[in-house]
GROMACS .gro file of C-alpha atoms in nm:
model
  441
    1UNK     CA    1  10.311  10.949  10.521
    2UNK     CA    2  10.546  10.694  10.356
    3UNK     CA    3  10.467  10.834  10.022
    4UNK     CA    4  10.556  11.162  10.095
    5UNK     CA    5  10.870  11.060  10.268
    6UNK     CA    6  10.936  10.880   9.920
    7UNK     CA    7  10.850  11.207   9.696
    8UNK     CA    8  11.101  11.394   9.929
    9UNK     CA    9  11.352  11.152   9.867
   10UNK     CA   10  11.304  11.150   9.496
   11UNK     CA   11  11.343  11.499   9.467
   12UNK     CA   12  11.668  11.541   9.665
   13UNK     CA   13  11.799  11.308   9.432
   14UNK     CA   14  11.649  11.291   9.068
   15UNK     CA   15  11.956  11.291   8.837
   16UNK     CA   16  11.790  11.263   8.514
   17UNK     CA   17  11.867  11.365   8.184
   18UNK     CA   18  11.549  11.508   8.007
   19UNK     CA   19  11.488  11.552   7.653
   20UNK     CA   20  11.509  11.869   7.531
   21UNK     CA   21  11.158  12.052   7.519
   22UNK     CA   22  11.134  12.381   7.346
   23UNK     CA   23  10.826  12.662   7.381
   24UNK     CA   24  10.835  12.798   7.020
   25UNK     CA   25  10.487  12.946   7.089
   26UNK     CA   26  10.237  13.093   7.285
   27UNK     CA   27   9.922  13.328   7.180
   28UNK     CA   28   9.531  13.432   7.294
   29UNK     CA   29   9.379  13.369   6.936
   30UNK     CA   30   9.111  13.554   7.100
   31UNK     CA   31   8.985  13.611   7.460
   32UNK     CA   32   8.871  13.248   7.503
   33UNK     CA   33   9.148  13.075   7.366
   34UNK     CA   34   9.525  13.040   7.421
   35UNK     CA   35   9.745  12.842   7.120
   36UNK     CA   36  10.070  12.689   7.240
   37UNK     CA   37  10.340  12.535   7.013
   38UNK     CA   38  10.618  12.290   7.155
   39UNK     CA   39  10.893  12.131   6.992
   40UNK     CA   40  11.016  11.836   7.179
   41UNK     CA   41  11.340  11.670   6.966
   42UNK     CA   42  11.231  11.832   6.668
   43UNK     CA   43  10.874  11.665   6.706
   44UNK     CA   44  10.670  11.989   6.654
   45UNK     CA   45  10.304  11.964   6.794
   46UNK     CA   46  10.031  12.248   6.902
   47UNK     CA   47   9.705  12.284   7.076
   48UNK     CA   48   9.472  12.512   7.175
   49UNK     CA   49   9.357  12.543   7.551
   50UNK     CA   50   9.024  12.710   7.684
   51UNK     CA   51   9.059  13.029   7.886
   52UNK     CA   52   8.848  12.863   8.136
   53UNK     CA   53   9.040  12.549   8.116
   54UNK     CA   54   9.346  12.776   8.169
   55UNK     CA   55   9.219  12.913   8.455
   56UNK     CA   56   9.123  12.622   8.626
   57UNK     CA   57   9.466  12.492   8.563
   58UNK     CA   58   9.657  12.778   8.767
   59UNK     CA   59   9.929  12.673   8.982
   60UNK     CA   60   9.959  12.922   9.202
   61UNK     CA   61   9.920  12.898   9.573
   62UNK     CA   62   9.598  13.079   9.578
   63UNK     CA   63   9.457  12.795   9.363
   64UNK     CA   64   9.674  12.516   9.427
   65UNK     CA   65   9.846  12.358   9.756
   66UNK     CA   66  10.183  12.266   9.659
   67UNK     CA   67  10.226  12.053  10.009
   68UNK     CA   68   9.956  11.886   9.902
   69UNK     CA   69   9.939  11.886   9.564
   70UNK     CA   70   9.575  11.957   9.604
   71UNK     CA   71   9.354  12.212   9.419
   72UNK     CA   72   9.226  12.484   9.637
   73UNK     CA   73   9.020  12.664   9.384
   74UNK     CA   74   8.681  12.568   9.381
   75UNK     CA   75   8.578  12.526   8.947
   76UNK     CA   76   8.240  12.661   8.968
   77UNK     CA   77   8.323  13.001   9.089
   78UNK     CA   78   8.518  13.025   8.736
   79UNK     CA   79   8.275  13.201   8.522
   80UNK     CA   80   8.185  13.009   8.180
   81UNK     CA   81   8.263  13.364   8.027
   82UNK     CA   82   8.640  13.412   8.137
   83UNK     CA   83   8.810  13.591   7.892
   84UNK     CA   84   9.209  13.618   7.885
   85UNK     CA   85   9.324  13.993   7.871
   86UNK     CA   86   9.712  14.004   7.825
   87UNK     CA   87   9.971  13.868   7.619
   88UNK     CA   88  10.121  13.615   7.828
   89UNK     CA   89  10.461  13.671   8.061
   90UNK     CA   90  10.684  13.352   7.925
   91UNK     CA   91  11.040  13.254   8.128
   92UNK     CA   92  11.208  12.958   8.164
   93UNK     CA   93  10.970  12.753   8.368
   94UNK     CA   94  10.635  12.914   8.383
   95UNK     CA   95  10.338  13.163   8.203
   96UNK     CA   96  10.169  13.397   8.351
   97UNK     CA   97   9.859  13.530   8.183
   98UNK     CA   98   9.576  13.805   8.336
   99UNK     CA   99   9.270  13.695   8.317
  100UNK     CA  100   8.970  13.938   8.365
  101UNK     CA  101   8.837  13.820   8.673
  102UNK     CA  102   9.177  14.021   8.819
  103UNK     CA  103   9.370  13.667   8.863
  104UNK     CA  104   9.700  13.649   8.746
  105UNK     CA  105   9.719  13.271   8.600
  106UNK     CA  106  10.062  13.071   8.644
  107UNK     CA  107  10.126  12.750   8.468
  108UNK     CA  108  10.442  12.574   8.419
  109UNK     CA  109  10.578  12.453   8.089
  110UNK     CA  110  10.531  12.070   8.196
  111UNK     CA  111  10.147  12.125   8.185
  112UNK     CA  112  10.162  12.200   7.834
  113UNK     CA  113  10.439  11.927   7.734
  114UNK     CA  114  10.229  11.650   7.930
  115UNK     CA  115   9.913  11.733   7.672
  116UNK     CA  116  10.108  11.818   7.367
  117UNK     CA  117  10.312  11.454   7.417
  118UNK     CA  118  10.055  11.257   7.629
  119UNK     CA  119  10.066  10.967   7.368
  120UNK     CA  120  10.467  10.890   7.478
  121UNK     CA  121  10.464  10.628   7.710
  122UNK     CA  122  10.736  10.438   7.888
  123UNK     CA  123  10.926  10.178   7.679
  124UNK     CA  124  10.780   9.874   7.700
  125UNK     CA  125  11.014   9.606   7.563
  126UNK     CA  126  10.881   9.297   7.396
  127UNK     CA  127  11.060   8.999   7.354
  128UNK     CA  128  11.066   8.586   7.304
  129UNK     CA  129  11.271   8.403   7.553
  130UNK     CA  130  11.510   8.295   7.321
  131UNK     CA  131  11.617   8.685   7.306
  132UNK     CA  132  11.779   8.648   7.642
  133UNK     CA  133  12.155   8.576   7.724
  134UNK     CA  134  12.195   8.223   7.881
  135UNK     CA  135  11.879   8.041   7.661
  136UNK     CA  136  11.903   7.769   7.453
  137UNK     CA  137  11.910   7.844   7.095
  138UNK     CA  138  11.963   8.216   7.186
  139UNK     CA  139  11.935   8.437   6.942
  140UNK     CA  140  11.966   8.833   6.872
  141UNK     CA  141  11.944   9.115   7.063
  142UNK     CA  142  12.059   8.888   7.364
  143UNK     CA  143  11.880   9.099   7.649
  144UNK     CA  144  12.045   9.089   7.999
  145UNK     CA  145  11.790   8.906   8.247
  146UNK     CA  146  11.684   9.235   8.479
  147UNK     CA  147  11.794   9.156   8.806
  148UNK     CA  148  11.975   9.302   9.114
  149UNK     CA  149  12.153   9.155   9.476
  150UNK     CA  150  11.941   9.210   9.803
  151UNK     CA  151  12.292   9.359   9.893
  152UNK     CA  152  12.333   9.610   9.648
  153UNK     CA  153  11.953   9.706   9.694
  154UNK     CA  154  11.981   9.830  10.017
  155UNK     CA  155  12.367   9.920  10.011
  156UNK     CA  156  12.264  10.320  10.083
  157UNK     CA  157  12.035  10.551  10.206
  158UNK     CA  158  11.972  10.748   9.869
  159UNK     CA  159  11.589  10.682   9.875
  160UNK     CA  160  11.377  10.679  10.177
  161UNK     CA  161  11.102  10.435  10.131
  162UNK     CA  162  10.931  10.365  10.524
  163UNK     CA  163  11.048  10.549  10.839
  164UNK     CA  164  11.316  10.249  10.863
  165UNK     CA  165  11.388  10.100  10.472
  166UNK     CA  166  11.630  10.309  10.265
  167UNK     CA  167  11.731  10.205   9.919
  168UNK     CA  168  12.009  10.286   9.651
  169UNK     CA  169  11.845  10.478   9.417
  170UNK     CA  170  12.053  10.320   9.123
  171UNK     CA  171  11.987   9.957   9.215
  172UNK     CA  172  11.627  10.022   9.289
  173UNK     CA  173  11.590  10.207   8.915
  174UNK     CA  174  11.700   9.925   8.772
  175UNK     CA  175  11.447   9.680   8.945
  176UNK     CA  176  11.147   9.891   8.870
  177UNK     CA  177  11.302   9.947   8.512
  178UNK     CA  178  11.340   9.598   8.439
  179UNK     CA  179  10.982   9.522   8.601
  180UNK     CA  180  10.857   9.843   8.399
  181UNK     CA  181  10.993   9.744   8.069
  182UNK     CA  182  11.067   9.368   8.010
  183UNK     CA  183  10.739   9.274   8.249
  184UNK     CA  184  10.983   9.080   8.509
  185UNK     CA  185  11.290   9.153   8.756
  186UNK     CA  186  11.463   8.939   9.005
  187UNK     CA  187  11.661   9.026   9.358
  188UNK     CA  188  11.907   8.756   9.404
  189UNK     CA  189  12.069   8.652   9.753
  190UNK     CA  190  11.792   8.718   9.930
  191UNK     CA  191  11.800   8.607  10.309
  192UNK     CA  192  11.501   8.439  10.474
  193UNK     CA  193  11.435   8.506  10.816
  194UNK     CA  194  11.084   8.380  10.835
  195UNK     CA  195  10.878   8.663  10.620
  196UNK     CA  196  11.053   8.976  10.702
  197UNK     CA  197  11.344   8.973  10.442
  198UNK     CA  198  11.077   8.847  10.190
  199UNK     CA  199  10.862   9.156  10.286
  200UNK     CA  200  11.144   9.401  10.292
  201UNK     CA  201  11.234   9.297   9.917
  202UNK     CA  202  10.857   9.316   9.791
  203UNK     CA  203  10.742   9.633   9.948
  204UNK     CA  204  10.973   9.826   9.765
  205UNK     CA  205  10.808   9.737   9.438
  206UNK     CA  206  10.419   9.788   9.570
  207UNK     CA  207  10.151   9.777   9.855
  208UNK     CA  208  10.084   9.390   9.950
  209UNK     CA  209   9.735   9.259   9.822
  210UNK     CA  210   9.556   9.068  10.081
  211UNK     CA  211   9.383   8.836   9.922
  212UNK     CA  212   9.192   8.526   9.973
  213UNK     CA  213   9.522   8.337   9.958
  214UNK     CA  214   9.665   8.567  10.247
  215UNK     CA  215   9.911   8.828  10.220
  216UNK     CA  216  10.190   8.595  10.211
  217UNK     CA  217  10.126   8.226  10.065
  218UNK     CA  218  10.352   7.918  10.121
  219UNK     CA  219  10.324   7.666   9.891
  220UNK     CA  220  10.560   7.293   9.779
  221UNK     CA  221  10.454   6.981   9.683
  222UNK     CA  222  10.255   6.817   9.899
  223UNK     CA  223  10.006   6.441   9.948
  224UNK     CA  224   9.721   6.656  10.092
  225UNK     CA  225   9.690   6.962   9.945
  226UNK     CA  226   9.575   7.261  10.153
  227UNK     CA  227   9.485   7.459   9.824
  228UNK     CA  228   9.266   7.314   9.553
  229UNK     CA  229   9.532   7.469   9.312
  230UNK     CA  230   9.774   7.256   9.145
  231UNK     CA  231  10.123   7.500   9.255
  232UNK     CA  232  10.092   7.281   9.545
  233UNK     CA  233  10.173   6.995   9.354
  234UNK     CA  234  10.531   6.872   9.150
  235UNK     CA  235  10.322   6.864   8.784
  236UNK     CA  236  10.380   7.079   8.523
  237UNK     CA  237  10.180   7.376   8.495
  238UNK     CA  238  10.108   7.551   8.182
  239UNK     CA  239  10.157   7.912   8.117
  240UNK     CA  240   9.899   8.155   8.249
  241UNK     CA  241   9.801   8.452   8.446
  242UNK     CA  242   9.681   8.470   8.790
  243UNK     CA  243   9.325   8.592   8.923
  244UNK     CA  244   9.153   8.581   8.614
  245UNK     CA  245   8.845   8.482   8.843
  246UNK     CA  246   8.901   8.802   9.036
  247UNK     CA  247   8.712   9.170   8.924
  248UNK     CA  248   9.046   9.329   8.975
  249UNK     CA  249   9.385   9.077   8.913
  250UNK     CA  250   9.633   9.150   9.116
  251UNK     CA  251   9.905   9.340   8.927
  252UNK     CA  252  10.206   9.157   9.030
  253UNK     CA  253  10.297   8.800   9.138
  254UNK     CA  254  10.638   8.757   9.364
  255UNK     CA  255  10.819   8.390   9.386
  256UNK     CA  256  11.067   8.370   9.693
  257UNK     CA  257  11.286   8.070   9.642
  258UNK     CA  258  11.347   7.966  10.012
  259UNK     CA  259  11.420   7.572   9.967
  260UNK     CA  260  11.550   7.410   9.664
  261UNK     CA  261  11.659   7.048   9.715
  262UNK     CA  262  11.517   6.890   9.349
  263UNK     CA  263  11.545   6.816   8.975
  264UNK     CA  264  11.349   7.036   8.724
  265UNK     CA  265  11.086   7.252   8.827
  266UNK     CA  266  11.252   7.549   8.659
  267UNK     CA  267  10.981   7.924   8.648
  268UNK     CA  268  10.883   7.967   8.285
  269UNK     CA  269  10.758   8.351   8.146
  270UNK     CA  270  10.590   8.427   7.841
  271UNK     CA  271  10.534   8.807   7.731
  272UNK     CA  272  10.160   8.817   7.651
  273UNK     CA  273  10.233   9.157   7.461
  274UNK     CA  274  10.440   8.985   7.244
  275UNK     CA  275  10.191   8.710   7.188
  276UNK     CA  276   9.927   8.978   7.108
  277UNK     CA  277  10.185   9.125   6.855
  278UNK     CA  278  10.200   8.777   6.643
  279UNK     CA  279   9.810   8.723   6.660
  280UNK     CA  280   9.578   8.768   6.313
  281UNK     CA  281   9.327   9.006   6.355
  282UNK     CA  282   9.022   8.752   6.373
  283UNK     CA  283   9.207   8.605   6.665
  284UNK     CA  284   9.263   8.967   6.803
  285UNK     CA  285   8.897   9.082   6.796
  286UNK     CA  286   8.785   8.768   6.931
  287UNK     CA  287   8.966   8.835   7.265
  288UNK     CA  288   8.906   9.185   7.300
  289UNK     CA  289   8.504   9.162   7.254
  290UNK     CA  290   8.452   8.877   7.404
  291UNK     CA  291   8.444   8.810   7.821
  292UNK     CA  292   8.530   8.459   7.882
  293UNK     CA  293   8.433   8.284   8.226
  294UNK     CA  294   8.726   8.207   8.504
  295UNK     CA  295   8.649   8.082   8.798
  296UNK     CA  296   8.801   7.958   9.148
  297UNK     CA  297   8.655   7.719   9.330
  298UNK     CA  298   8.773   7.571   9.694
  299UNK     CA  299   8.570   7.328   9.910
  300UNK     CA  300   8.820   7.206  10.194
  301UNK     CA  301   8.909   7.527  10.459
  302UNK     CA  302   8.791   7.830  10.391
  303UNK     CA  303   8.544   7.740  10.131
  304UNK     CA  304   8.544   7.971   9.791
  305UNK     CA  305   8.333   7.964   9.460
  306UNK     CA  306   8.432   8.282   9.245
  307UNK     CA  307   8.331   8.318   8.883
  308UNK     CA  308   8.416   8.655   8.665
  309UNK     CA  309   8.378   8.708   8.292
  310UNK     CA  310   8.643   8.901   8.175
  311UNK     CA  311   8.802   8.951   7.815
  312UNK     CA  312   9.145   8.822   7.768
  313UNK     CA  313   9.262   9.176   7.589
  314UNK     CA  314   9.188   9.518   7.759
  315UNK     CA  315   9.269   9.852   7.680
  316UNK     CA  316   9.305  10.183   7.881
  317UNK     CA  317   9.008  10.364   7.935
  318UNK     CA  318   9.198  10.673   7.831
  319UNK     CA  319   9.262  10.597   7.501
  320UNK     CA  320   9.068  10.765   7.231
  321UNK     CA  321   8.805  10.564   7.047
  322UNK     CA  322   8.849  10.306   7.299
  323UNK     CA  323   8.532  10.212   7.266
  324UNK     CA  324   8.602  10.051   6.922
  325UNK     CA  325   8.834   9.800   7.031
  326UNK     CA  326   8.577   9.599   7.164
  327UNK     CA  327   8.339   9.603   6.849
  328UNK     CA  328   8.454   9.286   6.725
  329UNK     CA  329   8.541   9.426   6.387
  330UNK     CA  330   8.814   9.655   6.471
  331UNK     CA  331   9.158   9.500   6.444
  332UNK     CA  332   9.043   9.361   6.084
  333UNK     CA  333   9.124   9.749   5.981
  334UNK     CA  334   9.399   9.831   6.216
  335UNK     CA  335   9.690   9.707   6.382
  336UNK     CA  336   9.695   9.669   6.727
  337UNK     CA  337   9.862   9.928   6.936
  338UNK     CA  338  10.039   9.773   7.224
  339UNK     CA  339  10.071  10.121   7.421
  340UNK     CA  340   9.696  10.086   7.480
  341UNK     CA  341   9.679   9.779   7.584
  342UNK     CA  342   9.624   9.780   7.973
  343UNK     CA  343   9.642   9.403   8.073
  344UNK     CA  344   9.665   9.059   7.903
  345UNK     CA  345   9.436   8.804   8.097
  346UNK     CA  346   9.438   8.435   8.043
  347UNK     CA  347   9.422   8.135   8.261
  348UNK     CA  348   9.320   7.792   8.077
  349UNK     CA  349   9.368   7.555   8.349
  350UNK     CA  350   9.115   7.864   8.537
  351UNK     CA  351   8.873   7.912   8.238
  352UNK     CA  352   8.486   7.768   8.336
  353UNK     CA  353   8.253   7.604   8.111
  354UNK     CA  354   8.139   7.878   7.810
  355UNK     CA  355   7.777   7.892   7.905
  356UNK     CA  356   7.771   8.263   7.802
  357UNK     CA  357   7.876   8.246   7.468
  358UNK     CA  358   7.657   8.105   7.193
  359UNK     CA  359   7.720   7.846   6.968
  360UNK     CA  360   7.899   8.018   6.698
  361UNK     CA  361   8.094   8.224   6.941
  362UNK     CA  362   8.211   7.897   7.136
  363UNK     CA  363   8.356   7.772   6.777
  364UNK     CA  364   8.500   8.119   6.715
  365UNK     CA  365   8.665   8.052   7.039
  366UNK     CA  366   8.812   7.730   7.002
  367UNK     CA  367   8.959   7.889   6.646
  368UNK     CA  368   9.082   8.156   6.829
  369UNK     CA  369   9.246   7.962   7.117
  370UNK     CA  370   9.411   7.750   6.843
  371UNK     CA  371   9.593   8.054   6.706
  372UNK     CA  372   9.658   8.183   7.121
  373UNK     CA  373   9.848   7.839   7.240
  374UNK     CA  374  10.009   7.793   6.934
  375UNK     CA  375  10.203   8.128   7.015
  376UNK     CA  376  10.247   8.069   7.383
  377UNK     CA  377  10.446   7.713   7.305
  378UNK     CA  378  10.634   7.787   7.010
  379UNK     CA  379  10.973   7.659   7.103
  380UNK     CA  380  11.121   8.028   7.126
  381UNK     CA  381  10.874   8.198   7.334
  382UNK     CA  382  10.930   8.084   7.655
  383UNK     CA  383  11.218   8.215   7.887
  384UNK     CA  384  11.327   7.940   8.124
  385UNK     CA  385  11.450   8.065   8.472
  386UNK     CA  386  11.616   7.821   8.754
  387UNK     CA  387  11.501   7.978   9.087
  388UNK     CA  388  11.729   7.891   9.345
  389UNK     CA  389  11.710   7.967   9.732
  390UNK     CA  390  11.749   8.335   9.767
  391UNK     CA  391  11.608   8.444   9.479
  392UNK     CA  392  11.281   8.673   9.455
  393UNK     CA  393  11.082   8.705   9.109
  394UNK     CA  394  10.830   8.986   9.064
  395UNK     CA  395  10.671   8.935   8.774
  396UNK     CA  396  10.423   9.185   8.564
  397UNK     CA  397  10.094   8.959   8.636
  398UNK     CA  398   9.918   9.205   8.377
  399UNK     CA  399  10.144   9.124   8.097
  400UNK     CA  400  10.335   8.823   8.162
  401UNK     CA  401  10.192   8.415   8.155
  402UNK     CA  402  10.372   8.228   8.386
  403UNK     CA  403  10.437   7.817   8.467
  404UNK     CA  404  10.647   7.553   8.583
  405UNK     CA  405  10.786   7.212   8.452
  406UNK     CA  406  10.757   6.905   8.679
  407UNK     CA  407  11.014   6.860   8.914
  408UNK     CA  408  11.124   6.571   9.169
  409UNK     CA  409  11.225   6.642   9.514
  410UNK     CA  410  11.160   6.939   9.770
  411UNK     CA  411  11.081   7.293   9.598
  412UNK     CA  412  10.934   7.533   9.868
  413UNK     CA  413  10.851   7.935   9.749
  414UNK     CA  414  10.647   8.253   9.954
  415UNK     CA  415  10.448   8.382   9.729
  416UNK     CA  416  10.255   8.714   9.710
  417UNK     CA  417   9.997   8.983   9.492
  418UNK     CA  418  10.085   9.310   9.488
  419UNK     CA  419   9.843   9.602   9.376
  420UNK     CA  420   9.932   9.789   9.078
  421UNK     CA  421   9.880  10.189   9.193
  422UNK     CA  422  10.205  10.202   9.413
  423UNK     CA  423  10.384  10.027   9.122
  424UNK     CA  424  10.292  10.293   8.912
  425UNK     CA  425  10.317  10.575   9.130
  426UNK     CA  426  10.697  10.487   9.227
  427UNK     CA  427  10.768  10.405   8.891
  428UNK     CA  428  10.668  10.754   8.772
  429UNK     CA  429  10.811  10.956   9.021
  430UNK     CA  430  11.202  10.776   8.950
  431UNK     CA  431  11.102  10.899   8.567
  432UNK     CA  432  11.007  11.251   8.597
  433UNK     CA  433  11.171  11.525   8.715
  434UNK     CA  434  11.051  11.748   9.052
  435UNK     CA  435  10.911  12.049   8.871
  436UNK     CA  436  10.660  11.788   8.695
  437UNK     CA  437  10.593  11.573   8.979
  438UNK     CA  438  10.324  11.880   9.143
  439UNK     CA  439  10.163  11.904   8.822
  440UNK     CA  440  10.127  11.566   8.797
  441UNK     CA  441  10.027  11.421   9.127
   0.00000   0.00000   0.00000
């Protein structure tokens, strides 16, 4: 119910300036077989489409529930045989093509642009922490840290979100934007009124992940620790990612600064795609063909043991010849592609004893974790942050290591996981126009 509230929302307001796509052609080769041609900024590309594949695509409301945004034809009445009979009916926004069966096939353009360009992706933005305004030893391009004010977040109703949170639709681009593209985002002069400011905040990003730790975690420095995990101490703590021991790491970690009374203990962020871009390809292959054991392991209250073997790079499963990535032998040929990389996953202080690699493999680990820290702490790579009360981090748990140097004195933060599909799902409908959101949802 919320969602659809929010796809309502994003429609009355999408102000978005598209690139320009052009249909510069559309034929039946023969009756199985329809050839389209797009040109999309002068990037010409073409493709040929089955007529069954066609037909099973139709968009009309005999085949398709636009409330929905459902299919309500049923694919095995489509005979293997369909032929397509007439030349198609091209406007604006749509084709219309007669198939024999009788049916009169409608398709909108978007259909055709989303598998004629479906290796675009969003810009993903790469950087060392020394590329951000404010950092010592800065250095070119000098990014802006992505953040917004809790204020300015919820300063109008532009966006519907739950039956009671609204949202200005600029402010909240930006956060999911900055989140999107640089892997991190913050909301400054946030108010805490026990959890329900911090919750406000976070649920506009994603769905909370109720994990072992909770939904919401509390954790500061402390003689008896009620976690076996050292955030719950003043040390220094390394970069890393979280829930490495987990099938399924949550997608994004939040920090809510609600008491800072201390000296040091400033957030520290390292982009893991960057990382990957700097690594040699022995190092590369290593990580992506080989699962590595993490484990978490609790014996006070609610006792925990969880191991997982997981490999440090993995890709989407949609990516052609993904397969190969994981041959060991790969990246010695080609360069990596950072598009296809779906999440970066290491956790040192979290990684178990390497019982299920063999002897050479251990050594070709130790070579390759050589190469891996010596990226992570070169003197540029970090970004330094100084959370102070009010401020919430969200932070890209797929992409991004985080850590923390030692402090002195009282440092108290909420912390939560979110999941990853209502990330994704919000992020894509502020990006796309309406007329491709039905095709695409």
């Amino acid at each position: 119910k919320n969602m659809i509230q929010f796809r309502k929302s994003i429609k009355l307001t999408q102000a978005i300036v598209r690139k320009k796509t052009q249909l510069t052609k559309m034929a039946i080769k023969d009756p199985y077989t329809l050839n389209v041609e797009m040109n999309k900024n002068k990037k010409l590309s073409t493709q040929n489409f089955t007529a069954r594949y066609i037909r099973d695509s139709c968009l009309c409301e005999e085949c398709y529930n636009p409330d929905t945004f459902q299919r309500r034809i049923d694919t095995k009445t489509i005979p293997k045989t369909i032929e397509l009979q007439e030349k198609p009916k091209v406007d604006q926004k749509q084709t219309k093509i007669k198939s024999n069966d009788g049916h009169i096939i409608t398709i909108p353009h978007s259909f055709f642009e989303r598998h004629l360009y479906s290796e675009e992706k969003r810009n993903k933005i790469t950087w060392a922490g020394n590329e951000f305004k404010g950092q010592k030893d800065s250095k070119p391009p000098q990014h802006e840290l992505p953040s917004v004010s809790y204020n300015d977040l919820f300063s109008s109703n532009d966006i519907q979100l739950t039956n009671d949170v609204f949202v200005n639709r600029e402010t909240y681009k930006k956060l999911l934007d900055g989140i999107d593209q640089y892997g991190f985002a913050m909301v400054h002069d946030t108010p805490y009124e026990k959890d329900e400011t911090t919750k406000k905040v976070v649920e506009t990003v994603s769905s909370i992940r109720n994990s072992l730790f909770g939904d919401f975690w509390e954790f500061e420095a402390k003689v008896q620790l009620d976690k076996m995990d050292t955030a719950y101490t003043s040390e220094a703590i390394e970069s890393h990612t979280d829930n490495t021991y987990f099938q399924e790491p949550s997608r994004m970690l939040v920090l809510h600064c609600v008491k800072y009374e201390a000296t040091g203990g400033r957030t520290t962020l390292v982009d893991g795609f960057d990382v990957l871009s700097k690594l040699s390809s022995k190092t590369l292959d290593f990580f992506a063909s080989t699962p590595l054991p993490f484990h978490y392991t609790q014996s006070n209250i609610n006792p925990h043991n969880i191991c997982h073997h997981q490999r440090v790079i993995q890709f989407h499963d949609h990516v052609e010849g993904v397969h190969e990535y994981t041959s060991g032998s790969y990246f010695a040929s080609n360069p990596i592609n950072l598009a296809h990389v779906r999440q970066f996953a290491f956790n040192n202080l979290d990684r178990d004893a390497l019982y299920n690699l063999s002897p050479s493999q251990r050594d070709a680990f130790y070579e390759a974790y050589d190469e891996l820290s010596s990226c992570i702490h070169q003197s540029t790579q970090p970004l330094y942050l100084e959370l102070r009360e009010g401020t919430v981090l969200f932070c890209d748990n797929w992409r991004l290591m985080h850590g923390r140097t030692s402090f002195v004195g009282k440092r108290r933060m909420i912390g939560a996981y979110l999941h990853s599909d209502d990330f994704e799902s919000r992020v894509q409908l502020l990006n796309k126009p309406s007329s491709e959101i039905e095709v695409c949802l």
